[in-house]
Amino acid sequence: MKSVIFACLAALAVAAPQFGQLNPVAILRDERQDLGNGAFVYEFEADNGISESRRGFSGSQGQTNMEGSFRFPLPDGSFAEVRYVADENGFRAESPFIPTPHPLPAHAIEQIRIAEEQRARGITFE
């Protein structure tokens, strides 16, 4: 009897809908071009809306600098897009979806102003 119940439960588990399965994503475009000396062009696009575009070029100190963008779908059907630059000055990204810090309170701004004035006059604290 236990075997029959176990077999029924196993059959039920196999026949249940599979909610966690991922749908396959088709790659629409994947282009890569090496231009030499650290320069390159990269383009990627998938049928679910994910895409990336990146360009690399030689930097002033021998490194490869990059600039590009990527986008991906959000649950509400809209898309988030991020544009970025990575070069001698570091990595900088721009997007309305990147969180920003809260503004400093007025008393903190005043304290910073006072400290800058004191530093300009040569006043130091040890």
Coordinates of N, CA and C in Angstrom, one line a residue:
M1 N 0.8 -1.2 0.0 CA 0.0 0.0 0.0 C 0.9 1.3 0.0
K2 N 1.9 1.2 0.8 CA 2.8 2.4 0.9 C 3.5 2.6 -0.5
S3 N 3.8 1.6 -1.2 CA 4.4 1.7 -2.5 C 3.4 2.4 -3.5
V4 N 2.2 2.1 -3.4 CA 1.2 2.7 -4.3 C 1.0 4.2 -4.0
I5 N 1.0 4.5 -2.7 CA 0.8 5.9 -2.3 C 2.1 6.7 -2.8
F6 N 3.3 6.1 -2.6 CA 4.5 6.7 -3.0 C 4.5 6.9 -4.5
A7 N 4.1 5.9 -5.3 CA 4.1 6.0 -6.7 C 3.1 7.1 -7.2
C8 N 1.9 7.2 -6.5 CA 1.0 8.3 -6.8 C 1.5 9.7 -6.5
L9 N 2.2 9.8 -5.4 CA 2.8 11.1 -5.1 C 3.9 11.4 -6.1
A10 N 4.7 10.5 -6.4 CA 5.8 10.7 -7.4 C 5.2 11.1 -8.7
A11 N 4.1 10.5 -9.2 CA 3.5 10.8 -10.5 C 2.9 12.2 -10.4
L12 N 2.3 12.6 -9.3 CA 1.7 13.9 -9.1 C 2.8 15.0 -9.1
A13 N 4.0 14.7 -8.5 CA 5.1 15.6 -8.5 C 5.6 15.8 -9.9
V14 N 5.7 14.8 -10.7 CA 6.3 14.9 -12.0 C 5.3 15.7 -12.9
A15 N 4.0 15.5 -12.7 CA 3.0 16.1 -13.6 C 2.7 17.5 -13.2
A16 N 3.1 18.0 -12.0 CA 2.8 19.4 -11.5 C 3.5 20.4 -12.5
P17 N 2.9 21.6 -12.6 CA 3.5 22.6 -13.4 C 4.9 23.0 -12.9
Q18 N 5.8 23.3 -13.7 CA 7.2 23.7 -13.4 C 7.3 25.2 -13.4
F19 N 7.1 25.9 -12.3 CA 7.0 27.3 -12.3 C 8.4 27.9 -12.3
G20 N 9.4 27.3 -11.9 CA 10.7 27.9 -11.8 C 11.6 27.7 -13.0
Q21 N 11.1 27.1 -14.1 CA 11.9 26.9 -15.3 C 12.2 28.2 -16.0
L22 N 13.4 28.3 -16.5 CA 13.8 29.5 -17.3 C 13.4 29.3 -18.8
N23 N 12.9 30.3 -19.4 CA 12.7 30.2 -20.8 C 14.0 30.5 -21.6
P24 N 14.2 29.7 -22.7 CA 15.4 30.0 -23.4 C 15.4 31.4 -24.1
V25 N 16.6 32.0 -24.1 CA 16.7 33.3 -24.7 C 17.5 33.2 -26.0
A26 N 17.0 33.7 -27.1 CA 17.8 33.7 -28.3 C 18.7 34.9 -28.4
I27 N 19.9 34.6 -28.9 CA 20.9 35.7 -29.1 C 20.7 36.2 -30.5
L28 N 20.3 37.5 -30.6 CA 20.1 38.1 -31.9 C 21.3 38.6 -32.6
R29 N 22.2 39.1 -31.7 CA 23.5 39.7 -32.3 C 24.6 39.5 -31.2
D30 N 25.8 39.1 -31.7 CA 26.9 39.0 -30.8 C 28.1 39.3 -31.8
E31 N 28.5 40.5 -31.8 CA 29.6 40.9 -32.7 C 30.8 41.4 -31.9
R32 N 32.0 40.9 -32.2 CA 33.2 41.3 -31.5 C 34.3 41.6 -32.5
Q33 N 34.9 42.7 -32.3 CA 36.0 43.1 -33.3 C 37.2 43.6 -32.5
D34 N 38.3 42.9 -32.7 CA 39.6 43.4 -32.1 C 40.3 44.3 -33.1
L35 N 40.5 45.5 -32.7 CA 41.1 46.5 -33.6 C 42.6 46.7 -33.3
G36 N 43.1 45.9 -32.3 CA 44.5 46.0 -32.0 C 44.9 47.1 -31.0
N37 N 46.0 46.9 -30.3 CA 46.4 47.9 -29.3 C 45.4 48.2 -28.2
G38 N 44.6 47.2 -27.8 CA 43.6 47.4 -26.8 C 42.3 48.0 -27.3
A39 N 42.2 48.3 -28.5 CA 41.0 48.8 -29.1 C 40.1 47.7 -29.5
F40 N 38.8 47.8 -29.3 CA 37.8 46.8 -29.7 C 36.4 47.4 -29.8
V41 N 35.5 46.6 -30.4 CA 34.1 47.0 -30.5 C 33.3 45.7 -30.1
Y42 N 32.3 45.8 -29.3 CA 31.5 44.7 -28.8 C 30.0 45.1 -28.9
E43 N 29.2 44.3 -29.5 CA 27.8 44.6 -29.6 C 27.1 43.2 -29.2
F44 N 26.1 43.3 -28.4 CA 25.3 42.1 -28.0 C 23.9 42.5 -27.9
E45 N 23.0 41.6 -28.3 CA 21.5 41.8 -28.2 C 20.8 40.5 -28.1
A46 N 19.9 40.3 -27.1 CA 19.1 39.1 -27.0 C 17.7 39.4 -27.2
D47 N 16.9 38.4 -27.5 CA 15.5 38.6 -27.8 C 14.6 39.0 -26.7
N48 N 15.1 39.0 -25.4 CA 14.4 39.4 -24.3 C 14.6 40.9 -23.9
G49 N 15.3 41.6 -24.8 CA 15.6 43.0 -24.6 C 16.9 43.4 -24.0
I50 N 17.6 42.4 -23.5 CA 18.9 42.7 -22.9 C 19.9 43.0 -24.1
S51 N 20.6 44.1 -23.9 CA 21.6 44.5 -24.9 C 22.8 45.2 -24.3
E52 N 23.9 45.2 -25.0 CA 25.1 45.9 -24.5 C 25.9 46.3 -25.7
S53 N 26.5 47.5 -25.6 CA 27.4 48.1 -26.6 C 28.6 48.6 -25.9
R54 N 29.8 48.2 -26.3 CA 31.0 48.6 -25.6 C 32.1 48.9 -26.7
R55 N 32.8 50.0 -26.4 CA 33.9 50.3 -27.3 C 35.2 50.5 -26.4
G56 N 36.3 49.9 -26.8 CA 37.5 50.1 -26.1 C 38.5 50.8 -27.0
F57 N 39.4 51.6 -26.3 CA 40.4 52.3 -27.1 C 41.6 52.5 -26.1
S58 N 42.8 52.8 -26.7 CA 44.0 52.9 -25.9 C 43.9 54.2 -25.1
G59 N 44.4 54.0 -23.8 CA 44.4 55.2 -22.9 C 45.8 55.8 -22.9
S60 N 45.9 56.9 -22.2 CA 47.1 57.7 -22.2 C 48.2 57.0 -21.4
Q61 N 47.9 56.1 -20.5 CA 49.0 55.4 -19.7 C 49.1 53.9 -20.1
G62 N 48.7 53.6 -21.3 CA 48.8 52.2 -21.8 C 47.7 51.3 -21.5
Q63 N 46.7 51.7 -20.8 CA 45.6 50.9 -20.4 C 44.5 51.0 -21.6
T64 N 43.5 50.1 -21.5 CA 42.4 50.2 -22.4 C 41.3 50.9 -21.7
N65 N 40.8 52.0 -22.3 CA 39.7 52.8 -21.8 C 38.4 52.2 -22.5
M66 N 37.3 52.3 -21.8 CA 36.1 51.8 -22.4 C 34.9 52.8 -22.2
E67 N 34.0 52.8 -23.1 CA 32.7 53.5 -22.9 C 31.7 52.6 -23.6
G68 N 30.5 52.7 -23.0 CA 29.4 51.9 -23.6 C 28.1 52.1 -22.8
S69 N 27.2 51.1 -23.0 CA 25.9 51.2 -22.4 C 25.4 49.7 -22.4
F70 N 24.5 49.5 -21.4 CA 23.7 48.2 -21.4 C 22.3 48.5 -21.0
R71 N 21.4 47.7 -21.4 CA 20.0 47.8 -21.0 C 19.4 46.5 -20.7
F72 N 18.4 46.5 -19.9 CA 17.7 45.2 -19.5 C 16.2 45.6 -19.2
P73 N 15.3 44.6 -19.3 CA 13.9 44.8 -19.0 C 13.6 44.8 -17.5
L74 N 12.7 45.6 -17.1 CA 12.2 45.7 -15.8 C 10.9 44.9 -15.7
P75 N 10.5 44.5 -14.5 CA 9.3 43.8 -14.3 C 8.0 44.5 -14.8
D76 N 8.0 45.8 -14.9 CA 6.9 46.6 -15.4 C 6.8 46.7 -16.9
G77 N 7.8 46.1 -17.6 CA 7.9 46.1 -19.0 C 8.7 47.2 -19.6
S78 N 9.1 48.2 -18.8 CA 10.0 49.3 -19.3 C 11.5 48.7 -19.2
F79 N 12.4 49.6 -19.6 CA 13.8 49.2 -19.7 C 14.6 50.1 -18.9
A80 N 15.6 49.5 -18.2 CA 16.6 50.3 -17.5 C 17.9 50.4 -18.4
E81 N 18.4 51.6 -18.6 CA 19.6 51.7 -19.4 C 20.7 52.4 -18.5
V82 N 21.9 52.0 -18.7 CA 23.1 52.5 -18.0 C 24.1 52.8 -19.0
R83 N 24.7 54.1 -19.0 CA 25.8 54.5 -19.8 C 27.0 54.6 -18.9
Y84 N 28.2 54.3 -19.4 CA 29.3 54.3 -18.6 C 30.6 54.7 -19.4
V85 N 31.6 55.1 -18.6 CA 32.9 55.4 -19.1 C 33.9 54.9 -18.1
A86 N 34.9 54.2 -18.6 CA 36.0 53.7 -17.7 C 37.3 54.2 -18.3
D87 N 38.0 55.1 -17.6 CA 39.3 55.6 -18.2 C 40.2 56.0 -17.1
E88 N 41.2 56.9 -17.4 CA 42.1 57.4 -16.4 C 41.5 58.0 -15.2
N89 N 40.3 58.4 -15.3 CA 39.6 59.1 -14.2 C 38.7 58.1 -13.4
G90 N 38.8 56.8 -13.7 CA 38.0 55.8 -13.0 C 36.7 55.4 -13.8
F91 N 35.8 54.8 -13.1 CA 34.6 54.3 -13.7 C 33.4 55.3 -13.3
R92 N 32.7 55.7 -14.3 CA 31.6 56.6 -14.1 C 30.4 56.1 -14.9
A93 N 29.3 55.9 -14.2 CA 28.1 55.4 -14.8 C 27.0 56.5 -14.6
E94 N 26.1 56.5 -15.6 CA 24.9 57.5 -15.5 C 23.7 56.7 -15.9
S95 N 22.7 56.9 -15.0 CA 21.4 56.3 -15.2 C 20.4 56.8 -14.2
P96 N 19.2 57.0 -14.5 CA 18.2 57.4 -13.5 C 17.9 56.3 -12.5
F97 N 18.4 55.1 -12.8 CA 18.2 54.0 -11.9 C 19.3 53.8 -10.9
I98 N 20.4 54.5 -10.9 CA 21.5 54.4 -10.0 C 21.1 55.2 -8.8
P99 N 21.1 54.6 -7.6 CA 20.7 55.4 -6.4 C 21.7 56.5 -6.1
T100 N 21.2 57.6 -5.6 CA 22.1 58.7 -5.2 C 22.0 58.9 -3.7
P101 N 23.1 59.5 -3.1 CA 23.0 59.7 -1.6 C 22.0 60.8 -1.3
H102 N 21.6 60.8 -0.1 CA 20.7 61.9 0.4 C 21.6 63.1 0.5
P103 N 21.0 64.3 0.3 CA 21.7 65.5 0.5 C 22.2 65.7 1.9
L104 N 23.3 66.4 2.1 CA 23.8 66.7 3.4 C 22.9 67.7 4.1
P105 N 22.7 67.5 5.4 CA 21.9 68.5 6.1 C 22.7 69.9 6.2
A106 N 21.9 70.9 6.4 CA 22.5 72.3 6.4 C 23.6 72.5 7.4
H107 N 23.5 71.9 8.6 CA 24.5 72.1 9.6 C 25.8 71.4 9.1
A108 N 25.8 70.3 8.4 CA 27.0 69.6 7.9 C 27.7 70.5 6.8
I109 N 26.9 71.1 6.0 CA 27.4 71.9 4.9 C 28.1 73.1 5.5
E110 N 27.5 73.7 6.6 CA 28.1 74.8 7.3 C 29.4 74.4 7.9
Q111 N 29.5 73.3 8.5 CA 30.7 72.8 9.2 C 31.9 72.6 8.1
I112 N 31.5 72.1 7.0 CA 32.5 71.9 5.9 C 33.0 73.2 5.4
R113 N 32.1 74.2 5.3 CA 32.5 75.6 4.8 C 33.5 76.2 5.8
I114 N 33.2 76.0 7.1 CA 34.0 76.6 8.2 C 35.4 75.9 8.1
A115 N 35.4 74.6 8.0 CA 36.7 73.9 7.9 C 37.5 74.3 6.7
E116 N 36.9 74.5 5.6 CA 37.6 75.0 4.4 C 38.2 76.4 4.6
E117 N 37.4 77.3 5.2 CA 38.0 78.6 5.5 C 39.2 78.5 6.5
Q118 N 39.1 77.7 7.5 CA 40.2 77.5 8.4 C 41.4 76.9 7.7
R119 N 41.2 76.0 6.9 CA 42.3 75.4 6.2 C 43.0 76.4 5.3
A120 N 42.2 77.3 4.6 CA 42.7 78.3 3.7 C 43.5 79.3 4.5
R121 N 43.2 79.6 5.8 CA 43.9 80.5 6.6 C 45.1 79.9 7.3
G122 N 45.3 78.6 7.1 CA 46.4 77.9 7.7 C 46.2 77.3 9.1
I123 N 44.9 77.4 9.5 CA 44.6 76.9 10.9 C 44.5 75.3 10.8
T124 N 45.2 74.7 11.7 CA 45.1 73.2 11.8 C 44.9 72.8 13.2
F125 N 44.3 71.6 13.4 CA 44.0 71.1 14.7 C 44.7 69.7 14.8
E126 N 45.4 69.5 15.9 CA 46.1 68.3 16.1 C 45.6 67.5 17.3

